[in-house]
Amino acid sequence: MKLSTSFVSLAVLVTLSTPAVSVALWGQCGGQGYSGSTLCDAGSTCVYQNPLPTTTSTTSTTSTTSTTSTTSTAPSSSMCPGTLTKFKFFGVSEAGAEFGGTIPGVLGTNYIWPTTSSIDYFMGQGFNTFRIPFLMERISPPATGLTGPFDSTYLGGLTTLVNYITSKGGYAVVDPHNYMRYNGYVISSTSECVPFLEWFGWKNLAGQFKSNSQVIFDVQNEPHDIDASTVFNLNQAAINGIRASGATTQLILVEAYTGAWSWTTSGNSNVFAAIQDPNNNVAIEMHQYLDGDSSGTSDTCVSPTIGAERLAAATAWLKANNLKGFLGEIGAGSNSNCISAVYGALCSMQQAGGVWIGALWWAAGPWWGNYFQSIEPPNGPAISSILPQALKPFI
């Protein structure tokens, strides 16, 4: 995260710009004088039955997937028409282990690991991917530095959560949430990238998970105020280190300062098309928020269509360069404009023919309280509306 139309006849299908709570199967979805929701559950459509229409139809889907792309398709709907290519990876970020400025900090006081009950909840809803942000200073203590041993307790917390997710068939995204910083200084030169990203990571950290193909490596969250070409070189060094560790099957996500809306105007698009992975299993991670400055700090979205609009240029760039995209963070408020904007963003991604392989909501986690984007069960603010109306239709 960066710092109603009336019915002329009962057979007419209404398309709204702001989805309401979805209609359950066999629930009323239209009719003369009807003022309720017209958004059907995913895979269902509103059809004429009789003077009080109550019938929806469902279509089942099948899927076959590969590590870097998905070929499953789903029927279109009035809200999201066309052939949809489902996400291979779809879920939430589970925040908490990166919280608190105190290093190393105290578990339960300065930081917290996500709960397994939260993982279980989302897997029960049909989601399969969980991003785990953590701090590098906690796993590689400054006292011993990046070339010293990992902190066994903190590494143990990360490993326990990763193993829990993957043992249940999910994907765990390992995310050093450091913005390309460590212990107060900016990683900004290619000479620094060798100990920072080849040794730590990635050569060493990836080695901890090299036998687990359900792990995904997110090189570094949102490197900022660093030249795009340097960030590219750092990401390329990380890929080299990961593969050198023996981790050959895992997906790697490379990031820059990652707003999709500015990807083609920030300099990132000029260099990242050259990213190379000998195993051809890499995706470009971007983030996208829908408020005025794309920071995710306001629950007011620019418009009901801003989600699709902000992703359009990045989608075209990915297609033109034969690359895969991964939306590592998306978030917005729980109001009609934002629900439509999130729905539209995910719809446009699944309409893009498989170029986007995954998307994650920001964020779940046990310490969010009443944070407007919290989707932590059972009662995070995004649970009641965002989850059923804007996210679940795309599972």
PDB file of N, CA and C in Angstrom, residues 161-201:
ATOM      1  N   LEU A 161       3.748 -20.545   9.045  1.00  0.00           N
ATOM      2  CA  LEU A 161       2.590 -20.038   8.303  1.00  0.00           C
ATOM      3  C   LEU A 161       2.628 -20.489   6.847  1.00  0.00           C
ATOM      4  N   VAL A 162       3.802 -20.419   6.226  1.00  0.00           N
ATOM      5  CA  VAL A 162       3.947 -20.887   4.847  1.00  0.00           C
ATOM      6  C   VAL A 162       3.547 -22.347   4.732  1.00  0.00           C
ATOM      7  N   ASN A 163       4.046 -23.160   5.640  1.00  0.00           N
ATOM      8  CA  ASN A 163       3.742 -24.598   5.592  1.00  0.00           C
ATOM      9  C   ASN A 163       2.260 -24.867   5.817  1.00  0.00           C
ATOM     10  N   TYR A 164       1.624 -24.071   6.677  1.00  0.00           N
ATOM     11  CA  TYR A 164       0.192 -24.258   6.918  1.00  0.00           C
ATOM     12  C   TYR A 164      -0.598 -23.990   5.640  1.00  0.00           C
ATOM     13  N   ILE A 165      -0.287 -22.869   4.994  1.00  0.00           N
ATOM     14  CA  ILE A 165      -1.008 -22.500   3.771  1.00  0.00           C
ATOM     15  C   ILE A 165      -0.807 -23.551   2.687  1.00  0.00           C
ATOM     16  N   THR A 166       0.429 -23.925   2.456  1.00  0.00           N
ATOM     17  CA  THR A 166       0.713 -24.820   1.331  1.00  0.00           C
ATOM     18  C   THR A 166       0.264 -26.250   1.610  1.00  0.00           C
ATOM     19  N   SER A 167       0.238 -26.642   2.885  1.00  0.00           N
ATOM     20  CA  SER A 167      -0.243 -27.995   3.210  1.00  0.00           C
ATOM     21  C   SER A 167      -1.725 -28.150   2.920  1.00  0.00           C
ATOM     22  N   LYS A 168      -2.444 -27.024   2.870  1.00  0.00           N
ATOM     23  CA  LYS A 168      -3.874 -27.053   2.559  1.00  0.00           C
ATOM     24  C   LYS A 168      -4.140 -26.810   1.080  1.00  0.00           C
ATOM     25  N   GLY A 169      -3.073 -26.787   0.282  1.00  0.00           N
ATOM     26  CA  GLY A 169      -3.227 -26.627  -1.149  1.00  0.00           C
ATOM     27  C   GLY A 169      -3.160 -25.196  -1.638  1.00  0.00           C
ATOM     28  N   GLY A 170      -2.887 -24.245  -0.732  1.00  0.00           N
ATOM     29  CA  GLY A 170      -2.814 -22.851  -1.118  1.00  0.00           C
ATOM     30  C   GLY A 170      -1.416 -22.443  -1.554  1.00  0.00           C
ATOM     31  N   TYR A 171      -1.299 -21.196  -1.978  1.00  0.00           N
ATOM     32  CA  TYR A 171      -0.023 -20.609  -2.366  1.00  0.00           C
ATOM     33  C   TYR A 171       0.362 -19.537  -1.351  1.00  0.00           C
ATOM     34  N   ALA A 172       1.611 -19.543  -0.922  1.00  0.00           N
ATOM     35  CA  ALA A 172       2.118 -18.575   0.042  1.00  0.00           C
ATOM     36  C   ALA A 172       3.113 -17.658  -0.649  1.00  0.00           C
ATOM     37  N   VAL A 173       2.821 -16.365  -0.645  1.00  0.00           N
ATOM     38  CA  VAL A 173       3.703 -15.363  -1.251  1.00  0.00           C
ATOM     39  C   VAL A 173       4.601 -14.792  -0.156  1.00  0.00           C
ATOM     40  N   VAL A 174       5.893 -15.060  -0.242  1.00  0.00           N
ATOM     41  CA  VAL A 174       6.869 -14.585   0.735  1.00  0.00           C
ATOM     42  C   VAL A 174       7.306 -13.180   0.329  1.00  0.00           C
ATOM     43  N   ASP A 175       7.015 -12.180   1.173  1.00  0.00           N
ATOM     44  CA  ASP A 175       7.135 -10.762   0.791  1.00  0.00           C
ATOM     45  C   ASP A 175       7.971  -9.963   1.781  1.00  0.00           C
ATOM     46  N   PRO A 176       9.286  -9.742   1.502  1.00  0.00           N
ATOM     47  CA  PRO A 176      10.053  -8.788   2.306  1.00  0.00           C
ATOM     48  C   PRO A 176       9.532  -7.378   2.065  1.00  0.00           C
ATOM     49  N   HIS A 177       8.865  -6.835   3.068  1.00  0.00           N
ATOM     50  CA  HIS A 177       8.074  -5.613   2.900  1.00  0.00           C
ATOM     51  C   HIS A 177       8.907  -4.398   3.305  1.00  0.00           C
ATOM     52  N   ASN A 178      10.028  -4.204   2.608  1.00  0.00           N
ATOM     53  CA  ASN A 178      11.028  -3.223   3.042  1.00  0.00           C
ATOM     54  C   ASN A 178      11.225  -2.043   2.113  1.00  0.00           C
ATOM     55  N   TYR A 179      10.551  -2.000   0.986  1.00  0.00           N
ATOM     56  CA  TYR A 179      10.634  -0.856   0.076  1.00  0.00           C
ATOM     57  C   TYR A 179      12.069  -0.628  -0.443  1.00  0.00           C
ATOM     58  N   MET A 180      12.843  -1.693  -0.519  1.00  0.00           N
ATOM     59  CA  MET A 180      14.248  -1.667  -0.922  1.00  0.00           C
ATOM     60  C   MET A 180      15.096  -0.849   0.062  1.00  0.00           C
ATOM     61  N   ARG A 181      14.791  -1.021   1.347  1.00  0.00           N
ATOM     62  CA  ARG A 181      15.556  -0.437   2.435  1.00  0.00           C
ATOM     63  C   ARG A 181      15.965  -1.533   3.418  1.00  0.00           C
ATOM     64  N   TYR A 182      17.066  -1.286   4.118  1.00  0.00           N
ATOM     65  CA  TYR A 182      17.480  -2.208   5.179  1.00  0.00           C
ATOM     66  C   TYR A 182      18.249  -1.428   6.238  1.00  0.00           C
ATOM     67  N   ASN A 183      17.744  -1.527   7.480  1.00  0.00           N
ATOM     68  CA  ASN A 183      18.428  -0.924   8.626  1.00  0.00           C
ATOM     69  C   ASN A 183      18.719   0.561   8.407  1.00  0.00           C
ATOM     70  N   GLY A 184      17.781   1.254   7.770  1.00  0.00           N
ATOM     71  CA  GLY A 184      17.876   2.689   7.634  1.00  0.00           C
ATOM     72  C   GLY A 184      18.548   3.204   6.388  1.00  0.00           C
ATOM     73  N   TYR A 185      19.037   2.318   5.520  1.00  0.00           N
ATOM     74  CA  TYR A 185      19.647   2.835   4.298  1.00  0.00           C
ATOM     75  C   TYR A 185      18.976   2.238   3.065  1.00  0.00           C
ATOM     76  N   VAL A 186      19.101   2.976   1.971  1.00  0.00           N
ATOM     77  CA  VAL A 186      18.453   2.602   0.712  1.00  0.00           C
ATOM     78  C   VAL A 186      19.397   1.719  -0.087  1.00  0.00           C
ATOM     79  N   ILE A 187      18.879   0.606  -0.574  1.00  0.00           N
ATOM     80  CA  ILE A 187      19.647  -0.226  -1.499  1.00  0.00           C
ATOM     81  C   ILE A 187      19.503   0.406  -2.874  1.00  0.00           C
ATOM     82  N   SER A 188      20.570   1.032  -3.339  1.00  0.00           N
ATOM     83  CA  SER A 188      20.423   1.841  -4.549  1.00  0.00           C
ATOM     84  C   SER A 188      21.529   1.649  -5.570  1.00  0.00           C
ATOM     85  N   SER A 189      22.425   0.711  -5.357  1.00  0.00           N
ATOM     86  CA  SER A 189      23.475   0.494  -6.348  1.00  0.00           C
ATOM     87  C   SER A 189      23.588  -0.978  -6.669  1.00  0.00           C
ATOM     88  N   THR A 190      24.053  -1.257  -7.848  1.00  0.00           N
ATOM     89  CA  THR A 190      24.171  -2.657  -8.260  1.00  0.00           C
ATOM     90  C   THR A 190      25.230  -3.384  -7.453  1.00  0.00           C
ATOM     91  N   SER A 191      26.221  -2.692  -6.919  1.00  0.00           N
ATOM     92  CA  SER A 191      27.221  -3.367  -6.092  1.00  0.00           C
ATOM     93  C   SER A 191      26.616  -3.853  -4.785  1.00  0.00           C
ATOM     94  N   GLU A 192      25.626  -3.102  -4.258  1.00  0.00           N
ATOM     95  CA  GLU A 192      24.966  -3.505  -3.023  1.00  0.00           C
ATOM     96  C   GLU A 192      24.017  -4.673  -3.241  1.00  0.00           C
ATOM     97  N   CYS A 193      23.573  -4.840  -4.476  1.00  0.00           N
ATOM     98  CA  CYS A 193      22.530  -5.835  -4.706  1.00  0.00           C
ATOM     99  C   CYS A 193      23.047  -7.256  -4.510  1.00  0.00           C
ATOM    100  N   VAL A 194      24.350  -7.458  -4.592  1.00  0.00           N
ATOM    101  CA  VAL A 194      24.856  -8.819  -4.479  1.00  0.00           C
ATOM    102  C   VAL A 194      24.625  -9.381  -3.079  1.00  0.00           C
ATOM    103  N   PRO A 195      25.093  -8.702  -2.003  1.00  0.00           N
ATOM    104  CA  PRO A 195      24.786  -9.258  -0.682  1.00  0.00           C
ATOM    105  C   PRO A 195      23.318  -9.154  -0.326  1.00  0.00           C
ATOM    106  N   PHE A 196      22.661  -8.102  -0.792  1.00  0.00           N
ATOM    107  CA  PHE A 196      21.282  -7.861  -0.373  1.00  0.00           C
ATOM    108  C   PHE A 196      20.294  -8.801  -1.039  1.00  0.00           C
ATOM    109  N   LEU A 197      20.410  -8.955  -2.339  1.00  0.00           N
ATOM    110  CA  LEU A 197      19.390  -9.701  -3.051  1.00  0.00           C
ATOM    111  C   LEU A 197      19.879 -11.040  -3.601  1.00  0.00           C
ATOM    112  N   GLU A 198      21.148 -11.207  -3.836  1.00  0.00           N
ATOM    113  CA  GLU A 198      21.587 -12.537  -4.254  1.00  0.00           C
ATOM    114  C   GLU A 198      21.843 -13.416  -3.044  1.00  0.00           C
ATOM    115  N   TRP A 199      22.506 -12.860  -2.020  1.00  0.00           N
ATOM    116  CA  TRP A 199      22.774 -13.713  -0.850  1.00  0.00           C
ATOM    117  C   TRP A 199      21.497 -13.932  -0.055  1.00  0.00           C
ATOM    118  N   PHE A 200      20.947 -12.826   0.471  1.00  0.00           N
ATOM    119  CA  PHE A 200      19.745 -12.976   1.292  1.00  0.00           C
ATOM    120  C   PHE A 200      18.682 -13.664   0.484  1.00  0.00           C
ATOM    121  N   GLY A 201      18.523 -13.261  -0.753  1.00  0.00           N
ATOM    122  CA  GLY A 201      17.430 -13.763  -1.496  1.00  0.00           C
ATOM    123  C   GLY A 201      17.553 -14.117  -2.753  1.00  0.00           C
TER     124      GLY A 201
END
